[in-house]
Amino acid sequence: MTVLVTGGCGYIGAHVVHALHQAGQKVVVVDDLSYGKPTRIEGARLYGADVSAPGSDERIAEIIKDNDVDSVIHFAARKQVGESVAKPLWYYQQNVNGMLNVLQGMATAGAKKLVFSSSAATYGVPPVDVVPEDVVPMVPINPYGQTKLFGEWMARACEEPFGIRFCALRYFNVAGCGPVELEDPAILNLIPMLFDRLKKGKAPAIFGDDYPTPDGTCVRDYIHVADLADAHIAALSYLDRDERKYDAFNVGTGEGTSVRQIVDEVKKVTGLPFTEAVMARRAGDPPHLIGSPKRINEEMGWHAQYGVEDIVKSAWDAWQANPEHHIDVENWKQNA
């Protein structure tokens, strides 16, 4: 049988395609290439399509039937918190319609297993420091998080009528790199944003230093993308079980790291003598978000293997391996 990966040319998707190949799985990919490149999927068959577009459900059903797909891993979505606040209707259109089309395509074609790329943004500002999956209430504070929570509801509603086995992985802050050629292709996550500013000789930005946290900057649970990819392999195996206690899992380390601590680690790993700049807060950012990995540890036997130093070093190695990004450390100067 075959695994269909939507958004498989993107940052996380390409790492999961790599992990699936390593596990001996046959893979096909659907991607509109808005962020990814077709060279990132190691020869897997690529279908160029926007899963949120009208009629995509029929296209997805065709792809599932033509390739004997039994499992779908759904990544394809928009994912910038600030952008979702500025363009809420577009985020609902993109992410909710994308999920709808994937589920309709699966129901039509008879694919029975779905791993959904959810997010810790579903929790909003939780009432506890380390968040379990069953924390209540779940009130996302930005449209991005709302679309992810609604996607979970949609998939859960399809389990009984269509026999779809569903599992949501709620990621925390994904970072780092596996093979250097799978470097994050978009400058949307914290560490590539820091490196991009350094490449331009500019001060890396910290968005807000007046949060109610130990050093005033946002605290997050950073998870290495290679660990996250392994979690998807574990999730597919979990869906093979007839008895499954849960359908939502945090993927994190349970450890909090502040933005300033990440900036300090970047200084150490790169050796660049930069001074960071503090900017205004970004809309929709909760102060503190750390996930308890207890459920996925116990139910799937999955455990994070990498820490923050591994994350920053692997991201830097990948950045420096890219001729378009490479920074001449010896001659680097900060301009602004």
mmCIF file of C-alpha atoms in Angstrom:
data_model
loop_
_atom_site.group_PDB
_atom_site.id
_atom_site.type_symbol
_atom_site.label_atom_id
_atom_site.label_comp_id
_atom_site.label_asym_id
_atom_site.label_seq_id
_atom_site.Cartn_x
_atom_site.Cartn_y
_atom_site.Cartn_z
ATOM 1 C CA MET A 1 0.000 0.000 0.000
ATOM 2 C CA THR A 2 0.956 3.658 -0.388
ATOM 3 C CA VAL A 3 1.045 6.766 1.817
ATOM 4 C CA LEU A 4 -0.236 10.044 0.330
ATOM 5 C CA VAL A 5 1.480 13.107 1.816
ATOM 6 C CA THR A 6 -0.172 16.467 1.152
ATOM 7 C CA GLY A 7 2.328 19.309 1.369
ATOM 8 C CA GLY A 8 5.158 16.781 1.086
ATOM 9 C CA CYS A 9 7.545 19.212 -0.605
ATOM 10 C CA GLY A 10 7.505 21.608 2.353
ATOM 11 C CA TYR A 11 9.746 21.715 5.405
ATOM 12 C CA ILE A 12 8.073 19.143 7.662
ATOM 13 C CA GLY A 13 6.480 17.230 4.795
ATOM 14 C CA ALA A 14 9.808 16.540 3.082
ATOM 15 C CA HIS A 15 11.313 15.231 6.323
ATOM 16 C CA VAL A 16 8.343 12.886 6.727
ATOM 17 C CA VAL A 17 8.653 11.712 3.106
ATOM 18 C CA HIS A 18 12.335 10.977 3.850
ATOM 19 C CA ALA A 19 11.392 9.045 7.011
ATOM 20 C CA LEU A 20 8.727 7.070 5.113
ATOM 21 C CA HIS A 21 11.255 6.116 2.448
ATOM 22 C CA GLN A 22 13.699 5.079 5.173
ATOM 23 C CA ALA A 23 10.930 2.868 6.594
ATOM 24 C CA GLY A 24 10.406 1.217 3.185
ATOM 25 C CA GLN A 25 7.046 2.844 2.418
ATOM 26 C CA LYS A 26 5.830 3.813 -1.044
ATOM 27 C CA VAL A 27 4.942 7.524 -1.122
ATOM 28 C CA VAL A 28 3.025 9.892 -3.394
ATOM 29 C CA VAL A 29 2.865 13.635 -2.803
ATOM 30 C CA VAL A 30 0.317 16.374 -3.479
ATOM 31 C CA ASP A 31 1.738 19.903 -3.262
ATOM 32 C CA ASP A 32 1.019 23.275 -4.871
ATOM 33 C CA LEU A 33 4.753 24.173 -4.537
ATOM 34 C CA SER A 34 3.956 27.509 -2.876
ATOM 35 C CA TYR A 35 6.785 26.835 -0.404
ATOM 36 C CA GLY A 36 8.423 23.538 -1.339
ATOM 37 C CA LYS A 37 10.430 22.220 -4.265
ATOM 38 C CA PRO A 38 9.880 18.954 -6.181
ATOM 39 C CA THR A 39 13.530 17.949 -5.649
ATOM 40 C CA ARG A 40 12.864 17.433 -1.922
ATOM 41 C CA ILE A 41 10.776 14.238 -2.174
ATOM 42 C CA GLU A 42 13.432 11.734 -3.294
ATOM 43 C CA GLY A 43 11.719 10.526 -6.442
ATOM 44 C CA ALA A 44 8.212 10.104 -5.000
ATOM 45 C CA ARG A 45 5.498 10.778 -7.565
ATOM 46 C CA LEU A 46 4.331 14.394 -7.342
ATOM 47 C CA TYR A 47 0.868 15.694 -8.190
ATOM 48 C CA GLY A 48 0.739 19.480 -8.454
ATOM 49 C CA ALA A 49 -2.505 20.601 -6.851
ATOM 50 C CA ASP A 50 -3.934 23.047 -4.324
ATOM 51 C CA VAL A 51 -5.964 20.894 -1.934
ATOM 52 C CA SER A 52 -8.127 23.883 -0.937
ATOM 53 C CA ALA A 53 -9.316 24.591 -4.500
ATOM 54 C CA PRO A 54 -12.845 23.664 -5.660
ATOM 55 C CA GLY A 55 -12.937 20.150 -7.104
ATOM 56 C CA SER A 56 -9.772 19.029 -5.307
ATOM 57 C CA ASP A 57 -11.732 16.363 -3.444
ATOM 58 C CA GLU A 58 -12.351 14.566 -6.757
ATOM 59 C CA ARG A 59 -8.677 14.892 -7.699
ATOM 60 C CA ILE A 60 -7.570 13.512 -4.336
ATOM 61 C CA ALA A 61 -9.982 10.580 -4.715
ATOM 62 C CA GLU A 62 -8.480 9.810 -8.155
ATOM 63 C CA ILE A 63 -4.929 9.920 -6.768
ATOM 64 C CA ILE A 64 -5.883 7.619 -3.885
ATOM 65 C CA LYS A 65 -7.483 5.092 -6.241
ATOM 66 C CA ASP A 66 -4.738 5.261 -8.899
ATOM 67 C CA ASN A 67 -1.953 4.661 -6.370
ATOM 68 C CA ASP A 68 -3.651 2.180 -4.027
ATOM 69 C CA VAL A 69 -3.315 4.666 -1.145
ATOM 70 C CA ASP A 70 -4.426 3.409 2.260
ATOM 71 C CA SER A 71 -2.994 6.185 4.457
ATOM 72 C CA VAL A 72 -2.916 9.989 4.193
ATOM 73 C CA ILE A 73 -0.681 12.411 6.101
ATOM 74 C CA HIS A 74 -2.161 15.884 5.699
ATOM 75 C CA PHE A 75 0.223 18.835 6.024
ATOM 76 C CA ALA A 76 -0.864 21.207 3.254
ATOM 77 C CA ALA A 77 -2.056 24.397 4.989
ATOM 78 C CA ARG A 78 -1.177 27.990 5.752
ATOM 79 C CA LYS A 79 0.594 28.347 9.068
ATOM 80 C CA GLN A 80 1.643 31.901 9.966
ATOM 81 C CA VAL A 81 -0.017 33.153 13.134
ATOM 82 C CA GLY A 82 0.358 36.867 12.355
ATOM 83 C CA GLU A 83 -0.814 36.415 8.783
ATOM 84 C CA SER A 84 -3.869 34.513 10.012
ATOM 85 C CA VAL A 85 -4.806 37.477 12.222
ATOM 86 C CA ALA A 86 -4.474 39.848 9.249
ATOM 87 C CA LYS A 87 -6.189 37.517 6.737
ATOM 88 C CA PRO A 88 -8.642 35.391 8.733
ATOM 89 C CA LEU A 89 -11.069 34.615 5.906
ATOM 90 C CA TRP A 90 -8.250 33.431 3.646
ATOM 91 C CA TYR A 91 -6.974 31.135 6.413
ATOM 92 C CA TYR A 92 -10.431 29.632 6.910
ATOM 93 C CA GLN A 93 -10.759 29.161 3.150
ATOM 94 C CA GLN A 94 -7.323 27.575 2.759
ATOM 95 C CA ASN A 95 -7.142 25.351 5.823
ATOM 96 C CA VAL A 96 -10.760 24.340 6.364
ATOM 97 C CA ASN A 97 -11.450 23.747 2.668
ATOM 98 C CA GLY A 98 -8.192 21.809 2.371
ATOM 99 C CA MET A 99 -9.204 19.499 5.213
ATOM 100 C CA LEU A 100 -12.716 19.145 3.781
ATOM 101 C CA ASN A 101 -11.371 18.116 0.365
ATOM 102 C CA VAL A 102 -8.916 15.613 1.843
ATOM 103 C CA LEU A 103 -11.636 13.986 3.961
ATOM 104 C CA GLN A 104 -14.112 13.932 1.071
ATOM 105 C CA GLY A 105 -11.486 12.412 -1.223
ATOM 106 C CA MET A 106 -10.689 9.743 1.360
ATOM 107 C CA ALA A 107 -14.365 8.962 1.931
ATOM 108 C CA THR A 108 -14.997 8.660 -1.825
ATOM 109 C CA ALA A 109 -11.954 6.487 -2.514
ATOM 110 C CA GLY A 110 -12.028 4.400 0.652
ATOM 111 C CA ALA A 111 -8.679 5.374 2.249
ATOM 112 C CA LYS A 112 -8.965 4.564 5.954
ATOM 113 C CA LYS A 113 -6.031 6.114 7.862
ATOM 114 C CA LEU A 114 -5.375 9.832 8.391
ATOM 115 C CA VAL A 115 -2.577 11.524 10.333
ATOM 116 C CA PHE A 116 -3.399 15.226 10.614
ATOM 117 C CA SER A 117 -0.802 17.942 11.062
ATOM 118 C CA SER A 118 -2.379 19.877 13.920
ATOM 119 C CA SER A 119 -0.784 22.446 16.207
ATOM 120 C CA ALA A 120 -0.227 23.581 19.764
ATOM 121 C CA ALA A 121 -1.986 26.763 18.611
ATOM 122 C CA THR A 122 -5.229 24.856 19.290
ATOM 123 C CA TYR A 123 -4.644 25.417 23.021
ATOM 124 C CA GLY A 124 -4.646 29.216 22.916
ATOM 125 C CA VAL A 125 -3.408 30.469 26.318
ATOM 126 C CA PRO A 126 -3.845 27.346 28.459
ATOM 127 C CA PRO A 127 -4.386 27.573 32.226
ATOM 128 C CA VAL A 128 -1.365 25.362 33.003
ATOM 129 C CA ASP A 129 2.355 25.705 32.266
ATOM 130 C CA VAL A 130 2.798 22.233 30.728
ATOM 131 C CA VAL A 131 -0.220 21.397 28.592
ATOM 132 C CA PRO A 132 -1.840 17.936 28.451
ATOM 133 C CA GLU A 133 -4.019 17.042 25.467
ATOM 134 C CA ASP A 134 -7.243 17.077 27.485
ATOM 135 C CA VAL A 135 -6.835 20.571 28.928
ATOM 136 C CA VAL A 136 -10.115 22.491 28.923
ATOM 137 C CA PRO A 137 -11.232 24.819 27.615
ATOM 138 C CA MET A 138 -9.367 24.765 24.284
ATOM 139 C CA VAL A 139 -9.746 28.318 22.997
ATOM 140 C CA PRO A 140 -7.341 29.188 20.165
ATOM 141 C CA ILE A 141 -6.468 32.899 20.141
ATOM 142 C CA ASN A 142 -5.764 33.233 16.415
ATOM 143 C CA PRO A 143 -7.466 32.057 13.213
ATOM 144 C CA TYR A 144 -4.604 29.664 12.417
ATOM 145 C CA GLY A 145 -5.199 27.760 15.665
ATOM 146 C CA GLN A 146 -8.950 27.864 15.085
ATOM 147 C CA THR A 147 -8.574 26.211 11.671
ATOM 148 C CA LYS A 148 -6.438 23.442 13.156
ATOM 149 C CA LEU A 149 -8.892 22.708 15.954
ATOM 150 C CA PHE A 150 -11.770 22.695 13.491
ATOM 151 C CA GLY A 151 -9.771 20.309 11.284
ATOM 152 C CA GLU A 152 -9.564 17.894 14.237
ATOM 153 C CA TRP A 153 -13.327 18.141 14.764
ATOM 154 C CA MET A 154 -13.953 17.464 11.067
ATOM 155 C CA ALA A 155 -11.752 14.361 11.014
ATOM 156 C CA ARG A 156 -13.226 13.027 14.252
ATOM 157 C CA ALA A 157 -16.734 13.397 12.820
ATOM 158 C CA CYS A 158 -15.749 11.238 9.813
ATOM 159 C CA GLU A 159 -14.528 8.259 11.846
ATOM 160 C CA GLU A 160 -17.877 6.577 12.399
ATOM 161 C CA PRO A 161 -19.688 7.210 9.073
ATOM 162 C CA PHE A 162 -16.680 6.544 6.807
ATOM 163 C CA GLY A 163 -14.503 4.237 8.921
ATOM 164 C CA ILE A 164 -11.564 6.684 8.801
ATOM 165 C CA ARG A 165 -9.029 6.076 11.567
ATOM 166 C CA PHE A 166 -7.777 9.498 12.582
ATOM 167 C CA CYS A 167 -4.874 10.809 14.642
ATOM 168 C CA ALA A 168 -3.961 14.466 15.209
ATOM 169 C CA LEU A 169 -0.386 15.389 16.078
ATOM 170 C CA ARG A 170 -0.273 18.748 17.856
ATOM 171 C CA TYR A 171 3.177 20.130 17.128
ATOM 172 C CA PHE A 172 4.930 22.648 19.256
ATOM 173 C CA ASN A 173 7.762 24.727 17.722
ATOM 174 C CA VAL A 174 9.365 22.675 14.977
ATOM 175 C CA ALA A 175 12.966 23.523 14.115
ATOM 176 C CA GLY A 176 16.300 22.094 13.018
ATOM 177 C CA CYS A 177 17.095 19.971 9.987
ATOM 178 C CA GLY A 178 17.776 16.347 9.059
ATOM 179 C CA PRO A 179 19.659 15.918 5.761
ATOM 180 C CA VAL A 180 21.033 19.377 4.858
ATOM 181 C CA GLU A 181 19.202 19.364 1.517
ATOM 182 C CA LEU A 182 15.913 19.424 3.465
ATOM 183 C CA GLU A 183 16.599 22.865 4.944
ATOM 184 C CA ASP A 184 13.456 24.841 5.797
ATOM 185 C CA PRO A 185 12.638 26.453 2.408
ATOM 186 C CA ALA A 186 10.575 29.311 3.847
ATOM 187 C CA ILE A 187 11.712 32.076 6.187
ATOM 188 C CA LEU A 188 8.696 31.658 8.479
ATOM 189 C CA ASN A 189 10.056 29.944 11.612
ATOM 190 C CA LEU A 190 12.178 31.560 14.322
ATOM 191 C CA ILE A 191 15.619 30.117 13.579
ATOM 192 C CA PRO A 192 15.584 30.680 9.776
ATOM 193 C CA MET A 193 14.279 34.199 10.480
ATOM 194 C CA LEU A 194 17.262 34.824 12.767
ATOM 195 C CA PHE A 195 19.700 33.452 10.174
ATOM 196 C CA ASP A 196 18.077 35.514 7.408
ATOM 197 C CA ARG A 197 18.583 38.720 9.372
ATOM 198 C CA LEU A 198 22.212 37.767 9.968
ATOM 199 C CA LYS A 199 22.713 37.052 6.257
ATOM 200 C CA LYS A 200 21.577 40.624 5.573
ATOM 201 C CA GLY A 201 23.870 42.006 8.276
ATOM 202 C CA LYS A 202 20.880 43.069 10.337
ATOM 203 C CA ALA A 203 20.072 42.596 13.997
ATOM 204 C CA PRO A 204 17.953 39.483 14.652
ATOM 205 C CA ALA A 205 14.556 40.464 15.999
ATOM 206 C CA ILE A 206 12.904 39.471 19.257
ATOM 207 C CA PHE A 207 9.175 40.205 19.112
ATOM 208 C CA GLY A 208 8.356 41.419 22.605
ATOM 209 C CA ASP A 209 10.410 41.252 25.805
ATOM 210 C CA ASP A 210 7.654 42.210 28.245
ATOM 211 C CA TYR A 211 5.760 38.926 28.484
ATOM 212 C CA PRO A 212 5.075 37.384 31.931
ATOM 213 C CA THR A 213 7.971 34.909 31.554
ATOM 214 C CA PRO A 214 11.355 34.658 33.340
ATOM 215 C CA ASP A 215 13.248 36.790 30.782
ATOM 216 C CA GLY A 216 10.252 38.578 29.251
ATOM 217 C CA THR A 217 10.355 36.717 25.920
ATOM 218 C CA CYS A 218 7.964 34.018 24.739
ATOM 219 C CA VAL A 219 8.676 30.502 26.005
ATOM 220 C CA ARG A 220 8.129 27.574 23.653
ATOM 221 C CA ASP A 221 8.696 23.826 23.396
ATOM 222 C CA TYR A 222 11.147 23.323 20.501
ATOM 223 C CA ILE A 223 10.995 19.964 18.741
ATOM 224 C CA HIS A 224 13.579 18.758 16.211
ATOM 225 C CA VAL A 225 12.004 18.137 12.815
ATOM 226 C CA ALA A 226 13.669 14.693 12.609
ATOM 227 C CA ASP A 227 11.989 13.728 15.900
ATOM 228 C CA LEU A 228 8.696 15.008 14.520
ATOM 229 C CA ALA A 229 9.113 12.921 11.357
ATOM 230 C CA ASP A 230 9.633 9.817 13.504
ATOM 231 C CA ALA A 231 6.422 10.650 15.358
ATOM 232 C CA HIS A 232 4.491 10.415 12.077
ATOM 233 C CA ILE A 233 5.845 6.926 11.434
ATOM 234 C CA ALA A 234 4.793 5.965 14.975
ATOM 235 C CA ALA A 235 1.342 7.484 14.378
ATOM 236 C CA LEU A 236 0.768 5.402 11.231
ATOM 237 C CA SER A 237 1.594 2.258 13.205
ATOM 238 C CA TYR A 238 -0.722 3.397 16.003
ATOM 239 C CA LEU A 239 -3.609 3.662 13.519
ATOM 240 C CA ASP A 240 -3.126 -0.026 12.655
ATOM 241 C CA ARG A 241 -4.356 -0.919 16.149
ATOM 242 C CA ASP A 242 -7.995 -1.807 16.591
ATOM 243 C CA GLU A 243 -7.940 -0.480 20.150
ATOM 244 C CA ARG A 244 -6.861 3.164 20.355
ATOM 245 C CA LYS A 245 -7.485 5.166 23.520
ATOM 246 C CA TYR A 246 -6.761 8.594 22.040
ATOM 247 C CA ASP A 247 -6.839 10.454 18.731
ATOM 248 C CA ALA A 248 -4.815 13.574 19.651
ATOM 249 C CA PHE A 249 -1.186 13.702 20.768
ATOM 250 C CA ASN A 250 1.259 16.438 21.673
ATOM 251 C CA VAL A 251 4.596 16.187 19.887
ATOM 252 C CA GLY A 252 7.064 18.032 22.078
ATOM 253 C CA THR A 253 9.756 17.627 24.689
ATOM 254 C CA GLY A 254 8.009 18.970 27.769
ATOM 255 C CA GLU A 255 10.850 21.498 28.146
ATOM 256 C CA GLY A 256 10.493 25.261 27.711
ATOM 257 C CA THR A 257 13.052 27.485 25.969
ATOM 258 C CA SER A 258 12.665 31.246 25.638
ATOM 259 C CA VAL A 259 13.229 33.194 22.440
ATOM 260 C CA ARG A 260 16.183 34.919 24.106
ATOM 261 C CA GLN A 261 17.703 31.536 24.984
ATOM 262 C CA ILE A 262 17.394 30.526 21.320
ATOM 263 C CA VAL A 263 19.087 33.774 20.301
ATOM 264 C CA ASP A 264 21.918 33.056 22.767
ATOM 265 C CA GLU A 265 22.293 29.522 21.341
ATOM 266 C CA VAL A 266 22.496 30.993 17.831
ATOM 267 C CA LYS A 267 25.321 33.271 19.027
ATOM 268 C CA LYS A 268 27.177 30.273 20.418
ATOM 269 C CA VAL A 269 26.684 27.989 17.400
ATOM 270 C CA THR A 270 27.387 30.583 14.676
ATOM 271 C CA GLY A 271 30.165 32.464 16.442
ATOM 272 C CA LEU A 272 28.730 35.720 15.080
ATOM 273 C CA PRO A 273 29.049 38.718 17.459
ATOM 274 C CA PHE A 274 25.610 40.183 16.793
ATOM 275 C CA THR A 275 23.361 42.340 18.917
ATOM 276 C CA GLU A 276 19.664 41.521 18.742
ATOM 277 C CA ALA A 277 16.852 44.086 18.390
ATOM 278 C CA VAL A 278 13.663 44.018 20.449
ATOM 279 C CA MET A 279 10.549 44.740 18.394
ATOM 280 C CA ALA A 280 6.860 45.083 19.253
ATOM 281 C CA ARG A 281 4.883 41.951 20.117
ATOM 282 C CA ARG A 282 3.297 40.051 17.235
ATOM 283 C CA ALA A 283 -0.465 39.657 17.287
ATOM 284 C CA GLY A 284 -1.709 36.260 18.426
ATOM 285 C CA ASP A 285 1.392 35.036 20.283
ATOM 286 C CA PRO A 286 0.711 33.395 23.679
ATOM 287 C CA PRO A 287 3.442 34.035 26.293
ATOM 288 C CA HIS A 288 4.081 30.432 27.287
ATOM 289 C CA LEU A 289 3.378 27.155 25.459
ATOM 290 C CA ILE A 290 4.945 23.830 26.478
ATOM 291 C CA GLY A 291 3.416 20.428 25.818
ATOM 292 C CA SER A 292 3.357 17.322 27.938
ATOM 293 C CA PRO A 293 4.622 14.407 25.808
ATOM 294 C CA LYS A 294 3.428 11.826 28.352
ATOM 295 C CA ARG A 295 0.593 10.466 26.195
ATOM 296 C CA ILE A 296 2.670 9.885 23.034
ATOM 297 C CA ASN A 297 5.551 8.516 25.142
ATOM 298 C CA GLU A 298 3.279 5.919 26.749
ATOM 299 C CA GLU A 299 0.902 5.069 23.886
ATOM 300 C CA MET A 300 3.292 5.072 20.913
ATOM 301 C CA GLY A 301 6.647 4.589 22.604
ATOM 302 C CA TRP A 302 7.892 7.769 20.910
ATOM 303 C CA HIS A 303 10.414 10.005 22.685
ATOM 304 C CA ALA A 304 12.243 13.124 21.486
ATOM 305 C CA GLN A 305 15.930 12.392 20.910
ATOM 306 C CA TYR A 306 17.296 15.890 20.259
ATOM 307 C CA GLY A 307 17.664 19.079 22.307
ATOM 308 C CA VAL A 308 17.941 22.792 21.535
ATOM 309 C CA GLU A 309 21.694 22.662 20.835
ATOM 310 C CA ASP A 310 21.130 19.875 18.265
ATOM 311 C CA ILE A 311 18.295 21.868 16.711
ATOM 312 C CA VAL A 312 20.277 25.089 16.256
ATOM 313 C CA LYS A 313 23.426 23.318 15.065
ATOM 314 C CA SER A 314 21.572 21.214 12.474
ATOM 315 C CA ALA A 315 19.714 24.289 11.203
ATOM 316 C CA TRP A 316 23.003 26.218 10.941
ATOM 317 C CA ASP A 317 24.739 23.356 9.107
ATOM 318 C CA ALA A 318 21.894 23.259 6.571
ATOM 319 C CA TRP A 319 21.903 27.049 6.184
ATOM 320 C CA GLN A 320 25.647 27.131 5.578
ATOM 321 C CA ALA A 321 25.425 24.230 3.082
ATOM 322 C CA ASN A 322 23.087 26.298 0.877
ATOM 323 C CA PRO A 323 25.149 28.579 -1.426
ATOM 324 C CA GLU A 324 22.307 31.116 -1.501
ATOM 325 C CA HIS A 325 22.270 31.379 2.297
ATOM 326 C CA HIS A 326 25.906 30.830 3.259
ATOM 327 C CA ILE A 327 27.346 33.462 5.619
ATOM 328 C CA ASP A 328 31.066 34.335 5.568
ATOM 329 C CA VAL A 329 31.568 34.192 9.333
ATOM 330 C CA GLU A 330 35.129 35.587 9.355
ATOM 331 C CA ASN A 331 34.182 38.768 7.482
ATOM 332 C CA TRP A 332 30.661 39.228 8.824
ATOM 333 C CA LYS A 333 29.641 42.658 10.118
ATOM 334 C CA GLN A 334 26.394 43.930 11.571
ATOM 335 C CA ASN A 335 25.075 46.897 9.604
ATOM 336 C CA ALA A 336 21.894 47.703 11.460
#
